[in-house]
Coordinates of N, CA and C in Angstrom, one line a residue:
X236 N 60.1 42.7 -49.0 CA 58.8 41.6 -49.4 C 59.2 40.1 -49.2
X237 N 60.7 39.5 -48.4 CA 60.8 38.1 -48.1 C 60.5 38.6 -47.0
X238 N 60.9 39.4 -46.0 CA 60.9 39.5 -44.7 C 59.4 39.8 -44.4
X239 N 58.8 39.8 -45.0 CA 56.9 40.4 -45.0 C 56.2 38.4 -44.8
X240 N 56.8 38.1 -45.8 CA 55.9 36.8 -46.5 C 56.6 35.6 -44.9
X241 N 58.2 36.1 -44.7 CA 58.5 35.5 -43.6 C 58.2 35.6 -42.6
X242 N 57.1 37.1 -42.0 CA 56.3 36.8 -40.7 C 55.1 36.1 -41.2
X243 N 54.8 36.6 -42.3 CA 53.5 35.7 -42.1 C 53.5 34.4 -41.9
X244 N 54.5 33.7 -42.2 CA 54.8 32.1 -41.8 C 54.8 32.0 -40.5
X245 N 55.4 32.6 -40.3 CA 55.9 32.4 -38.2 C 54.4 32.8 -38.0
X246 N 53.9 33.9 -38.3 CA 52.2 33.9 -37.7 C 51.8 32.9 -38.0
X247 N 51.4 32.3 -38.8 CA 50.5 31.1 -39.3 C 51.0 29.9 -38.5
X248 N 52.4 29.6 -38.5 CA 53.1 28.8 -37.5 C 52.6 29.0 -36.1
X249 N 52.7 29.9 -35.8 CA 52.3 30.7 -34.0 C 50.9 30.0 -33.8
X250 N 50.2 30.3 -34.7 CA 48.3 30.1 -34.7 C 48.5 28.5 -34.8
X251 N 48.9 27.8 -35.4 CA 48.6 26.4 -35.6 C 49.2 25.7 -34.5
X252 N 50.3 26.5 -33.8 CA 50.4 25.7 -32.4 C 49.9 26.1 -31.4
X253 N 49.3 27.3 -31.4 CA 48.4 28.0 -30.4 C 46.8 26.8 -30.5
X254 N 46.3 26.7 -31.9 CA 45.5 25.8 -32.0 C 45.9 24.6 -31.1
X255 N 46.9 24.0 -31.9 CA 47.2 22.4 -31.2 C 47.2 22.5 -30.0
X256 N 47.8 23.6 -29.2 CA 47.7 23.2 -27.6 C 46.1 23.8 -27.0
X257 N 45.1 24.3 -27.9 CA 43.6 23.9 -27.4 C 43.0 22.8 -27.0
X258 N 42.4 22.7 -26.0 CA 41.6 21.3 -26.0 C 40.5 21.7 -26.3
X259 N 39.9 21.0 -27.4 CA 38.0 21.2 -27.4 C 37.5 19.8 -27.6
X260 N 38.0 19.2 -26.6 CA 37.2 18.0 -25.8 C 36.0 18.7 -24.9
X261 N 34.9 17.6 -24.7 CA 33.7 18.0 -23.9 C 34.1 17.8 -22.6
X262 N 35.1 17.3 -22.3 CA 35.7 16.6 -20.8 C 34.7 17.7 -19.9
X263 N 34.7 18.9 -20.5 CA 34.8 20.1 -19.1 C 33.5 20.8 -19.1
X264 N 32.8 19.9 -20.3 CA 31.5 20.4 -20.3 C 30.7 20.1 -19.5
X265 N 31.2 18.7 -19.1 CA 30.3 18.5 -18.0 C 29.9 19.3 -16.8
X266 N 30.7 20.1 -16.5 CA 31.0 20.9 -15.4 C 29.9 22.5 -15.8
X267 N 30.3 22.8 -17.0 CA 30.0 24.2 -17.5 C 28.1 24.0 -17.8
X268 N 27.8 25.1 -18.3 CA 26.3 25.3 -18.1 C 25.8 25.1 -19.4
X269 N 24.7 24.3 -19.9 CA 24.1 23.8 -21.1 C 23.8 25.4 -21.9
X270 N 24.4 25.4 -22.6 CA 24.2 26.9 -23.5 C 22.7 27.4 -24.0
X271 N 22.0 26.3 -24.1 CA 20.8 26.8 -24.3 C 20.0 27.0 -23.0
X272 N 20.0 26.1 -21.9 CA 18.9 26.1 -21.0 C 19.9 27.1 -19.4
X273 N 20.9 27.6 -19.7 CA 21.3 27.7 -18.6 C 21.8 27.3 -17.8
X274 N 21.3 25.8 -17.5 CA 21.6 24.6 -16.3 C 22.9 23.5 -16.5
X275 N 23.4 23.8 -15.3 CA 24.5 23.0 -15.3 C 24.0 21.6 -15.4
X276 N 25.1 20.4 -15.8 CA 24.8 19.4 -16.1 C 24.2 18.8 -14.8
X277 N 24.5 18.9 -13.8 CA 23.8 18.1 -12.5 C 22.2 18.9 -12.3
X278 N 22.5 20.0 -12.5 CA 20.7 20.6 -12.7 C 20.0 20.1 -13.8
X279 N 20.5 19.8 -14.9 CA 19.6 19.0 -15.8 C 19.4 17.5 -15.1
X280 N 20.6 16.6 -14.9 CA 20.5 15.7 -13.8 C 19.3 15.1 -13.2
X281 N 19.2 16.5 -12.3 CA 18.5 16.5 -10.8 C 17.1 16.6 -11.6
X282 N 16.6 17.3 -12.6 CA 15.2 17.5 -13.2 C 14.9 16.2 -14.0
X283 N 16.2 15.6 -14.6 CA 15.3 14.4 -15.2 C 15.0 13.3 -14.3
X284 N 15.6 13.2 -12.9 CA 15.6 12.2 -11.8 C 14.0 13.1 -11.4
X285 N 13.7 14.2 -10.8 CA 12.3 14.4 -10.4 C 11.3 14.5 -11.8
X286 N 11.6 14.6 -12.9 CA 10.6 13.8 -13.9 C 10.2 12.9 -14.1
X287 N 11.1 11.4 -13.8 CA 10.9 10.5 -13.5 C 10.0 10.1 -12.5
X288 N 10.5 10.4 -11.2 CA 9.8 10.7 -10.1 C 8.4 10.8 -9.6
X289 N 8.3 12.1 -10.7 CA 6.7 12.9 -11.3 C 5.6 11.1 -11.7
X290 N 6.4 11.0 -12.9 CA 5.6 9.8 -13.8 C 5.2 8.7 -12.5
X291 N 6.6 8.3 -11.8 CA 6.0 6.8 -11.4 C 5.1 7.3 -10.1
X292 N 5.2 8.2 -9.5 CA 4.1 8.6 -8.3 C 2.8 8.7 -9.0
X293 N 2.8 9.1 -10.1 CA 1.2 8.6 -10.6 C 0.8 7.7 -11.8
X294 N 2.0 6.8 -11.2 CA 0.9 5.5 -11.5 C 0.2 4.7 -11.0
X295 N -0.4 4.0 -11.2 CA -1.2 3.4 -10.3 C -0.6 2.6 -9.2
X296 N 0.4 1.5 -9.6 CA 1.4 0.7 -8.7 C 1.8 1.9 -7.2
X297 N 2.1 2.8 -7.6 CA 2.5 3.1 -6.9 C 1.9 3.8 -5.5
X298 N 0.4 4.7 -5.9 CA -0.4 4.9 -5.4 C -0.8 3.8 -4.8
X299 N -1.1 2.8 -5.1 CA -1.9 1.3 -4.5 C -0.7 1.2 -3.4
X300 N 0.4 1.2 -3.1 CA 1.4 0.9 -2.6 C 1.4 2.1 -1.3
X301 N 1.7 3.4 -1.5 CA 1.5 4.1 -0.5 C -0.2 4.8 0.1
X302 N -1.3 4.6 -0.9 CA -2.5 4.1 0.0 C -2.5 3.4 0.9
X303 N -2.0 1.9 0.2 CA -2.5 1.0 1.3 C -2.0 0.8 2.7
X304 N -0.5 1.7 2.5 CA 0.3 1.9 3.4 C -0.6 2.9 4.4
X305 N -0.8 4.2 4.0 CA -1.3 5.4 4.6 C -3.0 4.2 5.2
X306 N -3.6 3.5 4.8 CA -4.8 3.2 4.9 C -4.5 2.1 6.2
X307 N -3.1 1.4 6.3 CA -3.0 0.3 7.4 C -3.1 1.4 8.7
X308 N -2.1 2.2 8.5 CA -1.1 3.0 9.7 C -2.4 4.3 10.1
X309 N -3.2 4.9 9.2 CA -3.4 6.3 9.9 C -4.3 6.5 10.9
X310 N -4.7 5.3 11.3 CA -5.5 5.7 12.8 C -4.3 5.5 13.8
X311 N -3.4 4.8 13.4 CA -2.6 5.1 14.7 C -2.2 6.5 15.2
X312 N -2.1 7.4 14.0 CA -1.8 9.0 14.6 C -2.6 9.7 15.0
X313 N -2.2 10.7 15.9 CA -3.4 12.1 16.3 C -2.4 12.9 16.0
X314 N -3.3 13.8 16.2 CA -3.1 15.0 16.0 C -2.8 15.9 17.5
X315 N -1.6 15.2 17.9 CA -1.2 16.2 19.4 C 0.4 16.3 19.2
X316 N 0.7 17.2 19.8 CA 2.2 17.4 20.0 C 3.2 16.1 20.4
X317 N 2.2 15.3 21.4 CA 2.9 14.2 21.6 C 3.3 13.0 20.5
X318 N 4.2 12.5 20.6 CA 4.5 11.4 19.4 C 4.8 10.3 20.4
X319 N 4.3 8.9 19.0 CA 4.3 7.6 20.0 C 5.4 7.1 19.8
X320 N 5.9 5.9 20.4 CA 7.0 5.7 19.9 C 6.4 4.6 18.9
X321 N 5.4 4.5 18.8 CA 5.4 3.3 17.6 C 5.6 4.1 15.9
X322 N 5.5 5.8 16.1 CA 5.6 6.5 15.0 C 7.3 5.9 14.5
X323 N 8.0 6.1 15.1 CA 9.1 5.8 14.6 C 9.6 4.8 13.7
X324 N 8.8 3.4 14.3 CA 9.0 2.6 13.3 C 8.0 2.0 12.4
X325 N 6.6 2.9 12.6 CA 5.9 3.4 11.1 C 6.7 4.0 10.0
X326 N 7.4 5.1 10.5 CA 7.9 6.1 9.7 C 9.4 5.4 8.8
X327 N 9.9 4.7 9.7 CA 10.8 3.3 9.1 C 10.6 2.7 8.3
X328 N 8.7 2.1 8.4 CA 8.9 0.7 7.5 C 8.2 1.8 6.3
X329 N 7.7 2.8 6.5 CA 7.4 3.9 5.3 C 8.8 4.2 4.5
X330 N 9.7 4.4 4.8 CA 10.9 4.9 4.1 C 11.2 3.6 3.5
X331 N 11.1 2.7 4.3 CA 12.0 1.2 3.5 C 11.0 1.2 2.4
X332 N 10.2 1.1 2.3 CA 8.4 0.9 1.3 C 8.8 1.1 0.4
X333 N 8.6 2.6 0.1 CA 8.7 3.8 -0.5 C 9.7 3.9 -1.4
X334 N 10.6 4.3 -0.5 CA 11.9 4.5 -0.8 C 13.0 3.2 -1.7
X335 N 12.4 1.9 -1.3 CA 12.8 0.9 -2.4 C 12.0 0.9 -3.7
X336 N 10.5 1.0 -3.4 CA 9.8 0.9 -4.9 C 10.9 2.2 -6.0
X337 N 10.8 3.4 -5.5 CA 10.9 4.4 -5.9 C 12.6 3.8 -6.7
X338 N 13.3 3.3 -5.6 CA 14.6 3.1 -6.4 C 14.8 2.5 -7.6
X339 N 14.1 0.9 -7.4 CA 13.7 0.2 -8.2 C 13.2 0.9 -9.6
X340 N 12.2 1.7 -9.4 CA 11.9 2.0 -10.3 C 12.8 3.2 -11.5
X341 N 13.3 3.8 -10.8 CA 14.1 4.9 -11.1 C 15.4 4.0 -11.7
X342 N 16.3 3.0 -10.7 CA 17.2 2.2 -11.9 C 16.5 1.4 -13.1
X343 N 15.3 0.8 -13.2 CA 14.8 0.7 -14.5 C 15.0 1.6 -15.5
X344 N 14.6 3.2 -15.2 CA 14.8 4.1 -16.1 C 15.8 4.7 -16.1
X345 N 16.7 5.0 -15.0 CA 18.4 5.4 -15.4 C 19.0 3.9 -15.1
X346 N 19.2 3.4 -15.4 CA 20.4 2.7 -14.8 C 21.8 2.7 -13.5
X347 N 22.2 3.7 -14.0 CA 23.5 5.0 -12.9 C 23.2 5.6 -11.9
X348 N 21.5 5.6 -11.6 CA 20.7 6.0 -10.9 C 21.4 6.0 -9.1
X349 N 21.5 7.0 -8.6 CA 22.3 6.8 -7.6 C 21.5 7.7 -6.2
X350 N 20.3 6.6 -5.4 CA 19.7 7.0 -4.1 C 20.4 8.1 -3.5
X351 N 21.4 7.4 -3.0 CA 22.4 8.4 -2.2 C 22.5 9.5 -2.6
X352 N 23.2 9.7 -3.8 CA 23.7 10.7 -4.3 C 22.2 11.9 -4.8
X353 N 21.2 11.4 -4.7 CA 20.0 11.9 -5.0 C 19.2 12.7 -4.4
X354 N 19.5 12.0 -2.7 CA 18.9 12.9 -1.6 C 19.9 13.7 -1.0
X355 N 21.0 13.5 -1.7 CA 22.2 14.6 -1.0 C 22.0 15.7 -1.8
X356 N 21.7 16.1 -3.1 CA 21.0 16.7 -4.6 C 19.8 17.6 -3.6
X357 N 19.7 16.8 -3.3 CA 17.7 16.9 -2.6 C 18.1 17.8 -1.3
X358 N 18.9 17.2 -0.3 CA 18.8 18.1 0.7 C 19.6 19.7 0.2
X359 N 20.7 19.7 -0.9 CA 21.2 20.5 -0.9 C 20.3 21.8 -1.5
X360 N 19.6 21.4 -2.1 CA 18.5 22.4 -2.8 C 16.9 22.5 -1.9
X361 N 17.0 22.2 -0.9 CA 15.4 21.6 -0.4 C 14.7 23.3 -0.1
X362 N 15.8 24.0 0.2 CA 15.0 25.7 0.5 C 14.4 26.4 -0.9
X363 N 14.7 25.9 -2.0 CA 14.3 26.1 -3.2 C 13.4 25.5 -4.0
X364 N 13.0 24.3 -3.1 CA 12.3 23.6 -4.2 C 10.8 23.6 -3.1
X365 N 9.8 23.5 -4.2 CA 8.1 23.4 -3.6 C 6.8 22.7 -4.8
X366 N 6.0 22.0 -3.7 CA 5.1 21.1 -5.0 C 5.0 19.9 -4.4
X367 N 4.0 19.0 -5.1 CA 3.8 17.7 -4.5 C 4.8 16.5 -4.3
X368 N 5.7 16.7 -5.4 CA 6.7 15.6 -5.5 C 7.5 16.1 -4.5
X369 N 8.0 17.2 -4.2 CA 8.9 17.5 -3.4 C 8.7 17.4 -1.5
X370 N 7.2 17.2 -1.6 CA 6.4 17.3 0.0 C 6.8 15.9 0.2
X371 N 6.1 14.8 -0.9 CA 6.5 13.6 -0.3 C 7.8 13.5 -0.3
X372 N 8.7 13.7 -1.2 CA 10.2 13.1 -1.0 C 10.6 14.1 0.6
X373 N 10.0 14.6 1.1 CA 10.6 15.1 2.1 C 10.0 14.4 3.6
X374 N 8.9 13.5 2.9 CA 8.3 12.6 4.3 C 9.3 11.6 4.9
X375 N 10.7 11.3 3.6 CA 11.1 10.3 3.8 C 12.4 11.0 4.9
X376 N 12.6 12.3 4.8 CA 14.3 12.9 5.8 C 13.7 13.6 6.8
X377 N 11.9 14.0 6.9 CA 11.4 15.0 7.7 C 9.9 14.1 8.3
X378 N 10.2 13.5 9.7 CA 9.3 12.9 10.3 C 8.1 14.0 10.4
X379 N 8.2 14.8 10.8 CA 7.3 15.8 11.0 C 6.0 15.7 9.5
X380 N 7.1 16.0 8.7 CA 5.9 15.9 7.3 C 5.1 14.8 7.1
X381 N 6.1 13.4 7.3 CA 5.3 12.0 7.6 C 4.0 12.2 8.8
X382 N 4.4 12.5 9.7 CA 3.7 12.6 10.7 C 2.0 13.4 9.8
X383 N 2.4 15.0 9.4 CA 1.0 15.6 9.0 C 0.6 14.7 7.8
X384 N 1.5 14.1 7.1 CA 0.8 13.0 6.1 C -0.1 12.1 6.4
X385 N 0.3 11.9 7.4 CA -0.5 10.4 8.0 C -2.0 11.4 8.1
X386 N -1.6 12.4 9.3 CA -3.1 13.4 9.9 C -4.2 13.8 8.8
X387 N -2.9 13.9 8.1 CA -4.1 14.5 7.0 C -5.1 14.0 5.7
X388 N -4.6 12.3 6.2 CA -5.2 11.7 5.3 C -6.1 10.8 6.6
X389 N -5.8 11.0 7.6 CA -6.5 10.5 8.4 C -8.2 11.7 8.8
X390 N -7.8 13.0 8.2 CA -8.8 13.9 8.8 C -9.8 13.4 6.4
X391 N -9.2 13.0 6.1 CA -9.7 12.9 4.6 C -10.8 11.5 4.7
X392 N -10.2 10.9 5.3 CA -10.7 9.9 5.3 C -12.0 9.6 6.8
X393 N -11.8 10.3 7.8 CA -13.1 10.5 8.1 C -13.8 11.5 7.8
X394 N -13.6 12.5 6.8 CA -14.6 12.9 6.1 C -15.5 12.4 5.3
X395 N -14.9 11.5 4.5 CA -15.9 10.6 3.9 C -16.4 10.1 4.2
X396 N -16.0 9.6 5.2 CA -16.8 8.3 6.4 C -18.4 9.0 6.7
X397 N -18.0 10.6 7.2 CA -19.4 11.2 7.3 C -20.1 11.6 6.4
X398 N -19.5 11.7 5.2 CA -20.3 11.8 4.1 C -21.1 10.3 3.6
X399 N -20.2 9.9 3.8 CA -21.2 8.3 3.3 C -22.1 8.0 4.2
X400 N -21.8 8.1 5.0 CA -23.1 7.8 6.3 C -24.4 9.0 6.0
X401 N -24.0 10.7 5.7 CA -24.6 11.4 5.8 C -25.9 10.9 4.5
X402 N -25.2 10.3 3.4 CA -25.8 9.8 1.8 C -26.9 8.5 2.5
X403 N -27.2 7.8 3.4 CA -27.2 6.1 3.5 C -28.9 6.9 3.9
X404 N -29.9 6.6 3.3 CA -30.9 6.6 3.8 C -31.6 6.2 5.1
X405 N -32.7 7.1 5.4 CA -32.9 6.8 6.9 C -34.2 6.4 7.0
X406 N -34.3 5.5 8.2 CA -35.9 5.0 8.5 C -37.1 6.3 8.6
X407 N -37.7 6.0 7.8 CA -39.0 7.2 8.3 C -39.8 6.1 10.0
X408 N -40.1 7.2 10.6 CA -40.9 6.8 11.8 C -42.6 6.9 11.3

């Protein structure tokens, strides 16, 4: 019996050593999937940024900036395959204006936010993303998406102008 209790005490000691060697810290947790959602920490972070961007683009201040820009430049754009040189400068101004506004607003909400890191994640996921938010973000990196946005704005503006003209009272002869 003495040898049996001796074996048990060694077995307990071995288990205690095993437990001491196991690392239960959460350092590796950030790399693993969230057990509830099945998403990685990177996915959760990306989704959080997208959620904030959705909030920002719905705000009146963003709408005002973007619509002001579109109103200022939509007449410059024509629905042709040829691109004018001024389109490039207008696109650069758009990127600077909208991107800096978004970055400022995101840093207010997420102090550690990095626009460069976000755009890298966005590029890596661009084939799996859809929706209005991603169309807006695509206008930063894809000139043709930007041009299409301005051409669409021009078409809507022209349609609204026609509708307004149709509603004007006409003089009777």
